[in-house]
GROMACS .gro file of C-alpha atoms in nm:
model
  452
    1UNK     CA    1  16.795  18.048  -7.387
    2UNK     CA    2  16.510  17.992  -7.628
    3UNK     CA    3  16.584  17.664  -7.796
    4UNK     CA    4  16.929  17.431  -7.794
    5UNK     CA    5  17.164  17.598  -8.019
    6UNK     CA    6  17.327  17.244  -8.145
    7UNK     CA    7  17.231  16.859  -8.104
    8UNK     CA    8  17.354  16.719  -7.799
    9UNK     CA    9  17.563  16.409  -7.745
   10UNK     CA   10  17.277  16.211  -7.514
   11UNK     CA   11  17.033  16.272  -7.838
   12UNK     CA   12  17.259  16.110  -8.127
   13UNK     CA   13  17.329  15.800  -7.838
   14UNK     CA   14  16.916  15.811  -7.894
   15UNK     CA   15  16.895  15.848  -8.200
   16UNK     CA   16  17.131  15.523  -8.293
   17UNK     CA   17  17.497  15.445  -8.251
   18UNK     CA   18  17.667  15.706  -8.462
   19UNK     CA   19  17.374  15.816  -8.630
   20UNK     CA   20  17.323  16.207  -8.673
   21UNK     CA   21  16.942  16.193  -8.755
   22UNK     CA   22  16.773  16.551  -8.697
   23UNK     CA   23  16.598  16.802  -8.998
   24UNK     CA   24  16.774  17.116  -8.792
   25UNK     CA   25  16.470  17.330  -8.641
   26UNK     CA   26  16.225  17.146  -8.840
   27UNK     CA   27  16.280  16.818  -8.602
   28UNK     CA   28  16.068  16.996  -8.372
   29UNK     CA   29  15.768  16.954  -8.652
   30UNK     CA   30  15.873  16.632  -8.689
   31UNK     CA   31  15.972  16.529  -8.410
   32UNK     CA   32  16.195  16.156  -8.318
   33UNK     CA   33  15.889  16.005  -8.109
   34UNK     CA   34  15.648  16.147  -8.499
   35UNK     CA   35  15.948  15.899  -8.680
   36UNK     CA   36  15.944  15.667  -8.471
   37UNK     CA   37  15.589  15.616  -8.473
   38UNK     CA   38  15.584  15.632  -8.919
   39UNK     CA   39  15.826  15.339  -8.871
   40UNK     CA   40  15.598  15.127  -8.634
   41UNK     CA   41  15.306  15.225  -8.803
   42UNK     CA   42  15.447  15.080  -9.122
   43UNK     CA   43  15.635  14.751  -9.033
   44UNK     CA   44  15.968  14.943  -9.101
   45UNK     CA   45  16.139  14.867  -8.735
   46UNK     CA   46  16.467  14.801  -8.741
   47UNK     CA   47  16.529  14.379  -8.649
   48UNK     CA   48  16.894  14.478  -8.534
   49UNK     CA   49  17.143  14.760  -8.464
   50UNK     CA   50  17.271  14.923  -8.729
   51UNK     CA   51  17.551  15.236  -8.854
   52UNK     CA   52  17.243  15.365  -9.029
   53UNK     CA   53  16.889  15.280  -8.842
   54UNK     CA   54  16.579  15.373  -9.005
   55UNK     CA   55  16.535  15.708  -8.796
   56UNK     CA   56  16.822  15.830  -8.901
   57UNK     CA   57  16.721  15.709  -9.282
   58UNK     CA   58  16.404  15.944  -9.274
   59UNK     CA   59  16.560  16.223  -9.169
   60UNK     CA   60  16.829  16.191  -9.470
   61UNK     CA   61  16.538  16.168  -9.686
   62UNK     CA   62  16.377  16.506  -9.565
   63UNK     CA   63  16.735  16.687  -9.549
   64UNK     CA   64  16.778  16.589  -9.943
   65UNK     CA   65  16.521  16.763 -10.005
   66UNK     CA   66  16.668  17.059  -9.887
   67UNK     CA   67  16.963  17.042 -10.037
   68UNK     CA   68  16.845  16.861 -10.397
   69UNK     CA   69  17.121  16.970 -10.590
   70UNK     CA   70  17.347  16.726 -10.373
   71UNK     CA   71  17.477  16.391 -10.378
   72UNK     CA   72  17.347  16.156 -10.109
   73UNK     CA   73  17.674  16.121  -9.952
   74UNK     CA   74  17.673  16.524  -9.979
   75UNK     CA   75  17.387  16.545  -9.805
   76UNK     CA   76  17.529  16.318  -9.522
   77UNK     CA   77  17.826  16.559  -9.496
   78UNK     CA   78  17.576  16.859  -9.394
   79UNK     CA   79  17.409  16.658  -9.175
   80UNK     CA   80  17.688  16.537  -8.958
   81UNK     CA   81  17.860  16.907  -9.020
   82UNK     CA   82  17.722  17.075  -8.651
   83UNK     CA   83  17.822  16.770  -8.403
   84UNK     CA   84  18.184  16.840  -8.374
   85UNK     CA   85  18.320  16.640  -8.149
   86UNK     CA   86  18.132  16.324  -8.217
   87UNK     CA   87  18.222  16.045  -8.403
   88UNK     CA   88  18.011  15.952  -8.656
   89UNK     CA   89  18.020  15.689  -8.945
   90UNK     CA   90  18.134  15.773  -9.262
   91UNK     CA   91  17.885  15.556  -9.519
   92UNK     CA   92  17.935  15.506  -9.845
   93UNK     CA   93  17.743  15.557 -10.163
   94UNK     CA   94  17.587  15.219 -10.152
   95UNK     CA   95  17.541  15.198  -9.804
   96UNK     CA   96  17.308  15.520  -9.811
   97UNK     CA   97  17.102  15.354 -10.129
   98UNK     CA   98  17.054  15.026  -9.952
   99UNK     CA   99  16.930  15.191  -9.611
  100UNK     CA  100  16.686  15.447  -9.820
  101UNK     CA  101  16.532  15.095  -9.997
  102UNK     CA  102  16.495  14.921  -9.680
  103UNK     CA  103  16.294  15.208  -9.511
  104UNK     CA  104  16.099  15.237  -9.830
  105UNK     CA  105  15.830  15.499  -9.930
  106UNK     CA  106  15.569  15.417  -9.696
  107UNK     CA  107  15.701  15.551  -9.373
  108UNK     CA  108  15.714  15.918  -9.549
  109UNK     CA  109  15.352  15.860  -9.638
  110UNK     CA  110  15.258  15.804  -9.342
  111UNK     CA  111  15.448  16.119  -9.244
  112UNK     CA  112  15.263  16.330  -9.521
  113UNK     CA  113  14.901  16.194  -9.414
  114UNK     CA  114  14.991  16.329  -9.028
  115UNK     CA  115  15.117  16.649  -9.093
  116UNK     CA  116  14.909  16.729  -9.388
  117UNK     CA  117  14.608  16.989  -9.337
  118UNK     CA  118  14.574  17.337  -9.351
  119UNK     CA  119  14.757  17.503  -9.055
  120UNK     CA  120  14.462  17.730  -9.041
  121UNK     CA  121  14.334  17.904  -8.706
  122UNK     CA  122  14.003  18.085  -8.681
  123UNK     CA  123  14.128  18.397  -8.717
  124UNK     CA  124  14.397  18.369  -8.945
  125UNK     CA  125  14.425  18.636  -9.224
  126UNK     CA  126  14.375  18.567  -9.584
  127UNK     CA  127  14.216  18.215  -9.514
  128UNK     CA  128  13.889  18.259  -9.475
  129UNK     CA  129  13.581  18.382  -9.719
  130UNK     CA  130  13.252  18.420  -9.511
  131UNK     CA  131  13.353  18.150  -9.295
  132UNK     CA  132  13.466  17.900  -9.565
  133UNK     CA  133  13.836  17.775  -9.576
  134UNK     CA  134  13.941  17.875  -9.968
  135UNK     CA  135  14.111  17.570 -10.141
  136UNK     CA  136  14.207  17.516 -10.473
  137UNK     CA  137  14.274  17.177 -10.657
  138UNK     CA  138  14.528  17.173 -10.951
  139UNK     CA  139  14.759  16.992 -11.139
  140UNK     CA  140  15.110  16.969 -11.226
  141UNK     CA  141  15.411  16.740 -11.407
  142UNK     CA  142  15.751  16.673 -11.264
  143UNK     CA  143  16.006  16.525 -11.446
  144UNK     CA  144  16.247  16.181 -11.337
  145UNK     CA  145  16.520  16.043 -11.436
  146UNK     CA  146  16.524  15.881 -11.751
  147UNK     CA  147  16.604  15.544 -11.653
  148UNK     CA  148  16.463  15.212 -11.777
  149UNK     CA  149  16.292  15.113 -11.469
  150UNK     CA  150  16.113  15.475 -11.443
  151UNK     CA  151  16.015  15.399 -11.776
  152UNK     CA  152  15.774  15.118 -11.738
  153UNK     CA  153  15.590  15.385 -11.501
  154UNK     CA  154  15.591  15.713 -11.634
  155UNK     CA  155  15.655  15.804 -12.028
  156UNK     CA  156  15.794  16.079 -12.194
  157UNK     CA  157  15.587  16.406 -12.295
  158UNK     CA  158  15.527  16.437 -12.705
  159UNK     CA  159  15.619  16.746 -12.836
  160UNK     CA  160  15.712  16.944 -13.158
  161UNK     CA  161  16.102  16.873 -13.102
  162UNK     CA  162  16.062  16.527 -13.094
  163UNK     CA  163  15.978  16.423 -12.753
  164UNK     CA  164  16.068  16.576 -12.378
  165UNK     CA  165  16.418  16.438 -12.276
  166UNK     CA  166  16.268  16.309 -11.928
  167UNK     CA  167  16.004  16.065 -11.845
  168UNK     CA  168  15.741  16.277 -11.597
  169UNK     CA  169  15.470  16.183 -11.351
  170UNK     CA  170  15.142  16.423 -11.264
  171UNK     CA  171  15.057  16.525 -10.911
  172UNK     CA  172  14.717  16.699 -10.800
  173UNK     CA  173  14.703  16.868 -10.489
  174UNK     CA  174  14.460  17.014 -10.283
  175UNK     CA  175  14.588  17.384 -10.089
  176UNK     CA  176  14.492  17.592  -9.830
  177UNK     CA  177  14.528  17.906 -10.044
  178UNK     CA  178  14.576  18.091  -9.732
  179UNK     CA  179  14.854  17.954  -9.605
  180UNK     CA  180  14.922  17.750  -9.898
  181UNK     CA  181  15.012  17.427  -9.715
  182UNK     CA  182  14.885  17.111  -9.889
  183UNK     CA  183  14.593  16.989  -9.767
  184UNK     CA  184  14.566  16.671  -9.970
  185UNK     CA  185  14.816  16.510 -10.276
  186UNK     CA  186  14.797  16.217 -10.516
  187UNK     CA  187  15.064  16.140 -10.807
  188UNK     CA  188  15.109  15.897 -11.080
  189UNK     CA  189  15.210  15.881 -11.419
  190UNK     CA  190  15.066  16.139 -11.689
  191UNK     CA  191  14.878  15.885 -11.901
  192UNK     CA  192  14.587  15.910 -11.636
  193UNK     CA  193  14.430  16.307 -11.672
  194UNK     CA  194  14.400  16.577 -11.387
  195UNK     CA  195  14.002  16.461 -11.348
  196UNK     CA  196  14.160  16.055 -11.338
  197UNK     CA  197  14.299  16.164 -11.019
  198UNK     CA  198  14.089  16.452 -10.873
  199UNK     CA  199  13.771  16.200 -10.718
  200UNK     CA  200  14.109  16.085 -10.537
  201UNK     CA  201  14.114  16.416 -10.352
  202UNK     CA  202  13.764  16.357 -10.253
  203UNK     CA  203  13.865  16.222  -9.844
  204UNK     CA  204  13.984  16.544  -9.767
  205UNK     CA  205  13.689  16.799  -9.873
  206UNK     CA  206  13.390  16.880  -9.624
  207UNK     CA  207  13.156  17.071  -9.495
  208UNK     CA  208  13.328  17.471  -9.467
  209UNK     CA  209  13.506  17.457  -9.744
  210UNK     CA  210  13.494  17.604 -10.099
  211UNK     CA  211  13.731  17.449 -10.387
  212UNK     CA  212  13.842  17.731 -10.656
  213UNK     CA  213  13.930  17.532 -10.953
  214UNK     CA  214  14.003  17.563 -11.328
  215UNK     CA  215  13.768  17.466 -11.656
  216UNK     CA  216  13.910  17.133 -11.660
  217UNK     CA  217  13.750  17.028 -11.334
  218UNK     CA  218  13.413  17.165 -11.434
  219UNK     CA  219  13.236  16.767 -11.555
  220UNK     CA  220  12.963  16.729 -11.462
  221UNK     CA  221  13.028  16.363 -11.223
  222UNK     CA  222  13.349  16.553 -11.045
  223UNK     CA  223  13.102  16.835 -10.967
  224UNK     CA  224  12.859  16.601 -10.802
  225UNK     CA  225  13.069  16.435 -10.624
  226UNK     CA  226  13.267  16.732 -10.474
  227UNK     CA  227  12.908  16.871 -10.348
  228UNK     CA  228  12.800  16.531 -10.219
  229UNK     CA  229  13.078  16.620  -9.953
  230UNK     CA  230  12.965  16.925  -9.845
  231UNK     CA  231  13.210  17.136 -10.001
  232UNK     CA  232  13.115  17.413 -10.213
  233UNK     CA  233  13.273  17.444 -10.575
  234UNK     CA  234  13.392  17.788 -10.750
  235UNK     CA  235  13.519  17.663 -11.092
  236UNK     CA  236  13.525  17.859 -11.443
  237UNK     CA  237  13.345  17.682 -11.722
  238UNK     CA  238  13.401  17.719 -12.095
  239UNK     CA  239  13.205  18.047 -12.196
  240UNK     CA  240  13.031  17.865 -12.421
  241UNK     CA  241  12.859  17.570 -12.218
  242UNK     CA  242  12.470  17.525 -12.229
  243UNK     CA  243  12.325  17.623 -11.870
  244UNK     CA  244  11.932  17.646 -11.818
  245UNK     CA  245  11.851  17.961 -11.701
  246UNK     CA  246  11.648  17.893 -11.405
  247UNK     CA  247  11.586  18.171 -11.214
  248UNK     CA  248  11.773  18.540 -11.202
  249UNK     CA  249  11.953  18.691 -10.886
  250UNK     CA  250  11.977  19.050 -10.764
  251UNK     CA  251  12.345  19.088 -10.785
  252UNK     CA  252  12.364  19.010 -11.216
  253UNK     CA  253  12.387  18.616 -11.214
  254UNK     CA  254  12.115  18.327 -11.249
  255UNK     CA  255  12.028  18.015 -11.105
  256UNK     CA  256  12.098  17.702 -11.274
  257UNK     CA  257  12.200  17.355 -11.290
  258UNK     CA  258  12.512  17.123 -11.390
  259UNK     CA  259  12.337  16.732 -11.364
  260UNK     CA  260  12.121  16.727 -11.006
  261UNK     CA  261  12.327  16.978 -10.837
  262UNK     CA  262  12.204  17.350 -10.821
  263UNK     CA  263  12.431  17.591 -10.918
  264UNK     CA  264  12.446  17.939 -11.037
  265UNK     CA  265  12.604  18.137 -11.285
  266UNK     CA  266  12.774  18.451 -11.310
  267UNK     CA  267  12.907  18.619 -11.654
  268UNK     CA  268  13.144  18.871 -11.634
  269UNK     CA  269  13.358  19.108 -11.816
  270UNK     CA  270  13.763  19.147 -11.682
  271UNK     CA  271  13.931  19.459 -11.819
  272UNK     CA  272  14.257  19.494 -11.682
  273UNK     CA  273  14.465  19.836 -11.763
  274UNK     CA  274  14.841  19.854 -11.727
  275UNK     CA  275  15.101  20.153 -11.865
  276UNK     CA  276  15.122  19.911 -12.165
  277UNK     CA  277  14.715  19.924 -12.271
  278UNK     CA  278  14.389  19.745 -12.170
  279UNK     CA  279  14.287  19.425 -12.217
  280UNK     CA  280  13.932  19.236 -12.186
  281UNK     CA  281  13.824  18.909 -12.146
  282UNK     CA  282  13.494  18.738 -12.108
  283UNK     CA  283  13.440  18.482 -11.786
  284UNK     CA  284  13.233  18.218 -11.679
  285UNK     CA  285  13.182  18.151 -11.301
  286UNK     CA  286  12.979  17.862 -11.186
  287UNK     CA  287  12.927  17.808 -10.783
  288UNK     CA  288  12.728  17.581 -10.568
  289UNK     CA  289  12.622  17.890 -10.354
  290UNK     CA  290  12.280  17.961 -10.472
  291UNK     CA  291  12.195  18.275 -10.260
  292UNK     CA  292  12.334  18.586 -10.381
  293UNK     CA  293  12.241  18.753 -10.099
  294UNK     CA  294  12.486  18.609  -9.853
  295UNK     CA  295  12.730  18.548 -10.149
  296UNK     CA  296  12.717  18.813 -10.355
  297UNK     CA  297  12.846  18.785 -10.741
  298UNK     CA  298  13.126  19.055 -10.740
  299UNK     CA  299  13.277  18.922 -10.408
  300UNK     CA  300  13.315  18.585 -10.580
  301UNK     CA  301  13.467  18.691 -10.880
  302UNK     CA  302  13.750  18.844 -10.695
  303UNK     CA  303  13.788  18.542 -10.427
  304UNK     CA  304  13.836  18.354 -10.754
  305UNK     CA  305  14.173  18.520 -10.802
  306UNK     CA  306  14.291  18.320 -10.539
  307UNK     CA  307  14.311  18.027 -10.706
  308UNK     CA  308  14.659  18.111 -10.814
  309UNK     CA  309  14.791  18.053 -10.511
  310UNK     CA  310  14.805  17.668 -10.594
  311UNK     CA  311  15.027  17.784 -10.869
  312UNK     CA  312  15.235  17.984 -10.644
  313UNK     CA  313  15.247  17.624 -10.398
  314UNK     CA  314  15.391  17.457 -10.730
  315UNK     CA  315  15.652  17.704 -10.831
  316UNK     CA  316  15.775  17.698 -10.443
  317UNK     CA  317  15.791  17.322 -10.467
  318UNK     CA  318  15.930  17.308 -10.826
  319UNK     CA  319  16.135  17.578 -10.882
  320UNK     CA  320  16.247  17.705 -10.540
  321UNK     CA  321  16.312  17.431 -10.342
  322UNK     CA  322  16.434  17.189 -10.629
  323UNK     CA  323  16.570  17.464 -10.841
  324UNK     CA  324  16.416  17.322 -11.144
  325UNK     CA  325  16.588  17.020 -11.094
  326UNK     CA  326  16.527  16.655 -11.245
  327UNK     CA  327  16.394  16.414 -10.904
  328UNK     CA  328  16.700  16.222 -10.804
  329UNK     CA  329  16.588  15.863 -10.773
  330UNK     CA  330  16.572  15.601 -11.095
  331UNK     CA  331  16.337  15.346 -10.970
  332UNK     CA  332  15.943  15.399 -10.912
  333UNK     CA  333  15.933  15.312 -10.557
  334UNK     CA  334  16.236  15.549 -10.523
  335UNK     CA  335  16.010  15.821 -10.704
  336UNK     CA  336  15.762  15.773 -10.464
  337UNK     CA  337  15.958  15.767 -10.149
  338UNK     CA  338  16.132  16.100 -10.304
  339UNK     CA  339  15.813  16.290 -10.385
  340UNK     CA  340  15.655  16.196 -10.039
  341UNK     CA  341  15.953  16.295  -9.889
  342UNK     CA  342  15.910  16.651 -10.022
  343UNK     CA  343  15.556  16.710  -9.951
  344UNK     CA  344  15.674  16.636  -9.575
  345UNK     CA  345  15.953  16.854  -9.651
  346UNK     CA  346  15.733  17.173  -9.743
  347UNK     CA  347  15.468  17.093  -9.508
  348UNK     CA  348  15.702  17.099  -9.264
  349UNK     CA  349  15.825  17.470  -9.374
  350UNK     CA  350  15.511  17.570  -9.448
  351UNK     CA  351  15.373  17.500  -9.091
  352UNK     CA  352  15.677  17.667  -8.928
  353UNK     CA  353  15.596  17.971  -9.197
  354UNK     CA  354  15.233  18.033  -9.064
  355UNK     CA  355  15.333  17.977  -8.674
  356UNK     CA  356  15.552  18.290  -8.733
  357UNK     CA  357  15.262  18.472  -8.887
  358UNK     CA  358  15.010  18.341  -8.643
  359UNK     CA  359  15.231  18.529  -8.348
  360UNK     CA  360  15.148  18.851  -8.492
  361UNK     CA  361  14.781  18.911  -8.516
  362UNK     CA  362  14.647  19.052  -8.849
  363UNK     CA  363  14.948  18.962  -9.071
  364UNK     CA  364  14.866  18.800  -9.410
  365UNK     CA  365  15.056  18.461  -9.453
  366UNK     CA  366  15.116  18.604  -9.817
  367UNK     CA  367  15.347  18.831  -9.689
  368UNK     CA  368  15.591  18.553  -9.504
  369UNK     CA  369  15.903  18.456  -9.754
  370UNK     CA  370  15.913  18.078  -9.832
  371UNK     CA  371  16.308  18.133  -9.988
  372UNK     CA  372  16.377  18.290  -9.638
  373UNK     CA  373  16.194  17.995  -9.437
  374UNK     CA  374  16.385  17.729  -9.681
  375UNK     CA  375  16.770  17.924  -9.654
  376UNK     CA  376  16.704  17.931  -9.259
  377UNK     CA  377  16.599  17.523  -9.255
  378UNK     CA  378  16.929  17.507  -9.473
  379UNK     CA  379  17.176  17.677  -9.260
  380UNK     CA  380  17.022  17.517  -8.914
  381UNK     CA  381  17.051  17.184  -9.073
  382UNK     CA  382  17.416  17.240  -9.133
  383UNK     CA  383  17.450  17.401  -8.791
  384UNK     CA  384  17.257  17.124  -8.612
  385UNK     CA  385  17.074  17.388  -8.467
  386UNK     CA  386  16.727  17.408  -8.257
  387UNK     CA  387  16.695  17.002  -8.265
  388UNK     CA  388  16.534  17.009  -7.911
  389UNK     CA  389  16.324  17.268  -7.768
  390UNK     CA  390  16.436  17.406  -7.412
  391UNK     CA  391  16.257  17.453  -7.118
  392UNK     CA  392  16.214  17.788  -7.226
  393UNK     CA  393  15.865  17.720  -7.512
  394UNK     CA  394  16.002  17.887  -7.835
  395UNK     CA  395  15.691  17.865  -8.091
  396UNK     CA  396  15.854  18.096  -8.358
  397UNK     CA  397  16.173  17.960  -8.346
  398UNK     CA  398  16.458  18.100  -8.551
  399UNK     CA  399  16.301  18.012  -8.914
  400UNK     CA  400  15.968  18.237  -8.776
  401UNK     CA  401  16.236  18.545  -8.634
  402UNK     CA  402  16.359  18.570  -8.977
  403UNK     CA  403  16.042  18.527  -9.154
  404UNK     CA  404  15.893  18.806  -8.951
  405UNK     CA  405  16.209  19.007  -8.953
  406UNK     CA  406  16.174  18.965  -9.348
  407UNK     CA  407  15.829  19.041  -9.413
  408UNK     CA  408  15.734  19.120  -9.787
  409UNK     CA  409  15.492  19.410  -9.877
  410UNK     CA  410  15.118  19.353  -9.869
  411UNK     CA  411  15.046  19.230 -10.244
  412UNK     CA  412  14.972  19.482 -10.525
  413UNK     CA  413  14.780  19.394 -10.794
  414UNK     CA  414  15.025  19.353 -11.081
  415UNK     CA  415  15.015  19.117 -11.409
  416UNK     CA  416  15.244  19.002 -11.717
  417UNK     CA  417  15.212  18.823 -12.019
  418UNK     CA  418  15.179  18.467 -12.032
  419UNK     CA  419  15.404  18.339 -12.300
  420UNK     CA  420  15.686  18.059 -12.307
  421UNK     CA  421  15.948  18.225 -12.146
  422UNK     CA  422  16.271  17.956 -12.214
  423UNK     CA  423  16.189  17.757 -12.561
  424UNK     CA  424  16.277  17.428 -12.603
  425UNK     CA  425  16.435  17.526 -12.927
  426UNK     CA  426  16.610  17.860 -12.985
  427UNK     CA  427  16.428  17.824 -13.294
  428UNK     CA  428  16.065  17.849 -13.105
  429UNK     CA  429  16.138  18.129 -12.888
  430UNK     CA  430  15.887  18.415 -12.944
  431UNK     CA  431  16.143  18.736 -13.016
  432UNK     CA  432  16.172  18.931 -12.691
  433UNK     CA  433  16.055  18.864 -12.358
  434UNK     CA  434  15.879  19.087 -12.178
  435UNK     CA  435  15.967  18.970 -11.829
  436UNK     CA  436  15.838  19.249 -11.634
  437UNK     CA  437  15.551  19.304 -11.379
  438UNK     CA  438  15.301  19.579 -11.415
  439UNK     CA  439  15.075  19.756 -11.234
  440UNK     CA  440  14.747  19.701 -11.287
  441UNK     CA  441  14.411  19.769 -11.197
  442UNK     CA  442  14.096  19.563 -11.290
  443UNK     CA  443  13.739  19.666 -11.352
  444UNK     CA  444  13.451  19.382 -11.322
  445UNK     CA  445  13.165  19.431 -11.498
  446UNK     CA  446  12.887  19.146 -11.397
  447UNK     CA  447  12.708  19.054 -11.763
  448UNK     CA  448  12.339  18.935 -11.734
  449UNK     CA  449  12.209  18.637 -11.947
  450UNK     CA  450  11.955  18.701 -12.239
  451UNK     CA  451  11.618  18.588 -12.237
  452UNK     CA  452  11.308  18.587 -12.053
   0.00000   0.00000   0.00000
C-alpha cells in the first residue's frame, strides 16, 4: 500500500457537498489545507455553502490545464470520472464560468508565489556551477483569444501578412536551468519590452546565484541592478560594443567595466562540425566574475550553453502541455487567473519530476521526461488516483515510478538549423525543411583583445 489508489468518500464530504476537488497525485503538492490557505490568504472564503465551493474551483482551474484542449464542462467530466459511486453535481456551462470569476486570479497567485523556487538540493546534478545555482531569465509571447475585452489589454503582433490573428501578452521568467522549475514570472501585454519587465524579476535573485541571459538583457541599468543583489550575471553582448580594456587575465579574457560594475570579457570563436559541414561564429561573453582563476574562461563559455534550458521550460509550457493552443479565457482577469493557473500547474509537475530524480543519487534532472510526468498527472486525474498519501510515506509516487522507469539518455551534443519551420503564408515558407538533429561537436577557441 504506498498511496490511496482513488479519493475516498469522507474526503469529497471535506472537500464540499458534492464537490470532487483533487489535481490526482499532484494534490499531494498542493495539498487541500495549501488551498485552503490561498483562499484565506486572499479574501476568497466562501460566505455560504455551495454545489461548487471555491476549493473545488481551484482545483478545476489546475486540472484545465491539463487537459487544455477541453471544454470546462469537459474538464468537470474527468474530474468526477474516478468516484464511482458518489453523487456528484452535474454544473452547467455558466455555472462553472460564474464560480471561476468569483474565486478570481488572486488565489492562484498566491499559489504560484508558495510553490515557486527552484526544487534544488545541495547535491543535485546539473544544478550547480562552482557552487552557484545556474538561472536564466528570458522572454516569451502567448497568444489569447481575440475578444474585445482582451483587446483593450493586449494587441495584436504586426507582421508582413497583415497582422497576427490573436491578440498576445509577454511573460519573463526566471528558471532553475537545472531542474527547470520557475523560479520567478511576470506577464503583461507586449507593448512593454523584455527589459520593461525584467527589474520585475529582481525579488527573487541573490547572493549564489548566476543569471545566463541573452544580448537583450545586457543595458547597462539592468546589469547594475542584477549585481546590486548579489547575483552574478553571464550575458552575451553585441560583438561590437565598446569595453575598456582594463586589465588582461591568464585564461584569454580581460577585465573591464559596463557603468560602475566590474566585469570581464571573454571573446571567443564557436566552430561547430556536423556530417553536413562546419560552421563559425564569433561571441561575446561578459560576467561579473572577475577572477579567472576560480572561474576560468573556457568553463564559462560552455556553462553558457545552458541558457537554453529556459527555452526548453517554454516549449514544455507552450507546446507540450497546451499543444500550441490559443489560452481559453476572453477577459483579462480571466487571462490572468488562466496563466497563473499554469505556472502552478507545471510547478507542480516539475517538483514531482525532480523528487523522482532526487531518489536516485547522481541522475541528471535532464534526463526525467516532462510528456511522461504530464500523461501520468492526466491519467491519475481521471482515475482519482493518489489524492491522499497513506500511512505508508510514498515520496516518488506513481508520476516519479514512471519518470524513472522512463529515463531518457544522457544528452548528446547535437544541433539544427534555425529557420521558420511552419510559415504563416505558404508563400513565405523557405523550400525544404531540414528538420533533423545532428551530431555535433564544438571547438572553443578563447580570442584575446588587441592592444597594449
Amino acid at each position: 500500500m504506498g498511496t490511496q489508489s482513488v479519493i475516498s468518500r469522507e474526503v469529497v464530504v471535506a472537500a464540499g457537498a458534492f464537490a470532487p476537488g483533487h489535481l490526482g497525485e499532484l494534490t499531494r503538492i498542493i495539498p487541500f489545507e495549501m488551498v485552503d490557505e490561498a483562499l484565506t490568504q486572499t479574501g476568497r472564503v466562501q460566505e455560504r455553502v455551495r454545489d461548487l465551493p471555491s476549493r473545488v474551483v481551484v482545483y478545476l482551474l489546475l486540472a484545465g490545464c491539463l487537459f487544455p484542449g477541453l471544454g470546462w464542462r469537459q474538464v468537470w467530466q474527468r474530474l468526477t470520472a474516478g468516484l464511482e459511486g458518489l453523487t456528484v453535481a452535474d454544473p452547467t456551462g455558466g455555472a462553472l464560468a460564474q464560480a471561476r470569476r468569483r474565486v478570481g486570479a488572486e488565489p492562484l497567485r498566491w499559489l504560484f508565489d508558495l510553490l515557486r523556487g527552484p526544487a534544488a538540493g545541495i547535491a543535485t546534478t546539473g544544478v550547480w556551477w562552482r557552487g552557484l545555482l545556474v538561472c536564466a531569465i528570458d522572454g516569451t509571447t502567448m497568444a489569447v483569444p481575440d475578444s474585445p475585452a482582451n483587446l483593450t489589454e493586449y494587441t495584436k503582433h504586426r507582421c508582413n501578412n497583415g497582422g497576427a490573428g490573436y491578440p498576445a501578452l509577454r511573460l519573463l521568467v526566471l528558471v532553475s536551468c537545472g531542474t527547470r522549475t520557475v523560479i520567478d514570472a511576470v506577464f503583461g501585454p507586449t507593448t512593454d519590452g523584455e527589459t520593461t519587465y525584467a527589474p520585475r524579476l529582481l525579488r527573487s535573485l541573490r547572493k549564489g546565484m548566476i543569471v545566463l541571459l541573452d544580448r537583450n538583457f545586457a543595458a547597462q541599468a539592468l546589469v547594475t541592478a542584477m549585481a546590486r543583489t548579489g547575483a552574478h550575471v553571464l550575458t552575451r553582448v553585441k560583438n561590437g560594443r565598446r569595453l575598456p580594456v582594463l586589465g588582461r587575465c591568464g585564461d584569454g579574457s580581460y577585465l573591464s567595466a559596463i557603468g560602475a560594475v566590474p566585469v570581464r570579457v571573454i571573446d571567443c570563436e564557436i566552430t561547430i562540425t556536423t556530417a553536413t559541414g562546419r560552421s563559425t561564429g564569433l561571441y561575446r561573453l561578459v560576467t561579473t566574475l572577475t577572477d579567472h582563476r576560480t572561474h576560468p574562461a573556457a568553463e564559462l563559455i560552455t556553462l553558457y550553453h545552458q541558457r537554453w534550458e529556459i527555452e526548453t521550460a517554454y516549449l514544455e509550457i507552450k507546446s507540450t502541455t497546451l499543444g500550441g493552443r490559443v489560452l481559453r479565457t476572453r477577459t483579462p482577469d480571466g487571462v490572468s487567473q488562466e496563466l497563473y493557473a499554469l505556472l502552478v500547474t507545471y510547478q507542480a509537475l516539475r517538483l514531482a519530476m525532480a523528487d523522482a530524480t532526487a531518489a536516485r543519487p547522481g541522475i541528471d534532472p535532464d534526463r526525467a521526461s516532462f510528456t511522461t510526468a504530464l500523461n501520468t498527472a492526466r491519467d491519475l486525474v481521471i482515475q482519482a488516483a493518489g489524492v491522499i498519501a497513506d500511512t505508508v510515506v510514498d515520496l516518488v509516487g506513481a508520476i516519479g515510478r514512471r519518470v524513472l522507469a522512463d529515463l531518457m539518455p544522457d544528452r548528446r551534443i547535437r544541433t539544427r538549423p534555425r529557420v521558420v519551420k511552419r510559415a504563416i503564408s505558404k508563400y513565405n515558407a523557405k523550400g525544404t525543411i531540414d528538420r533533423t538533429s545532428y551530431k555535433a561537436t564544438i571547438s572553443i577557441d578563447i580570442l584575446t583583445a588587441p592592444g597594449p
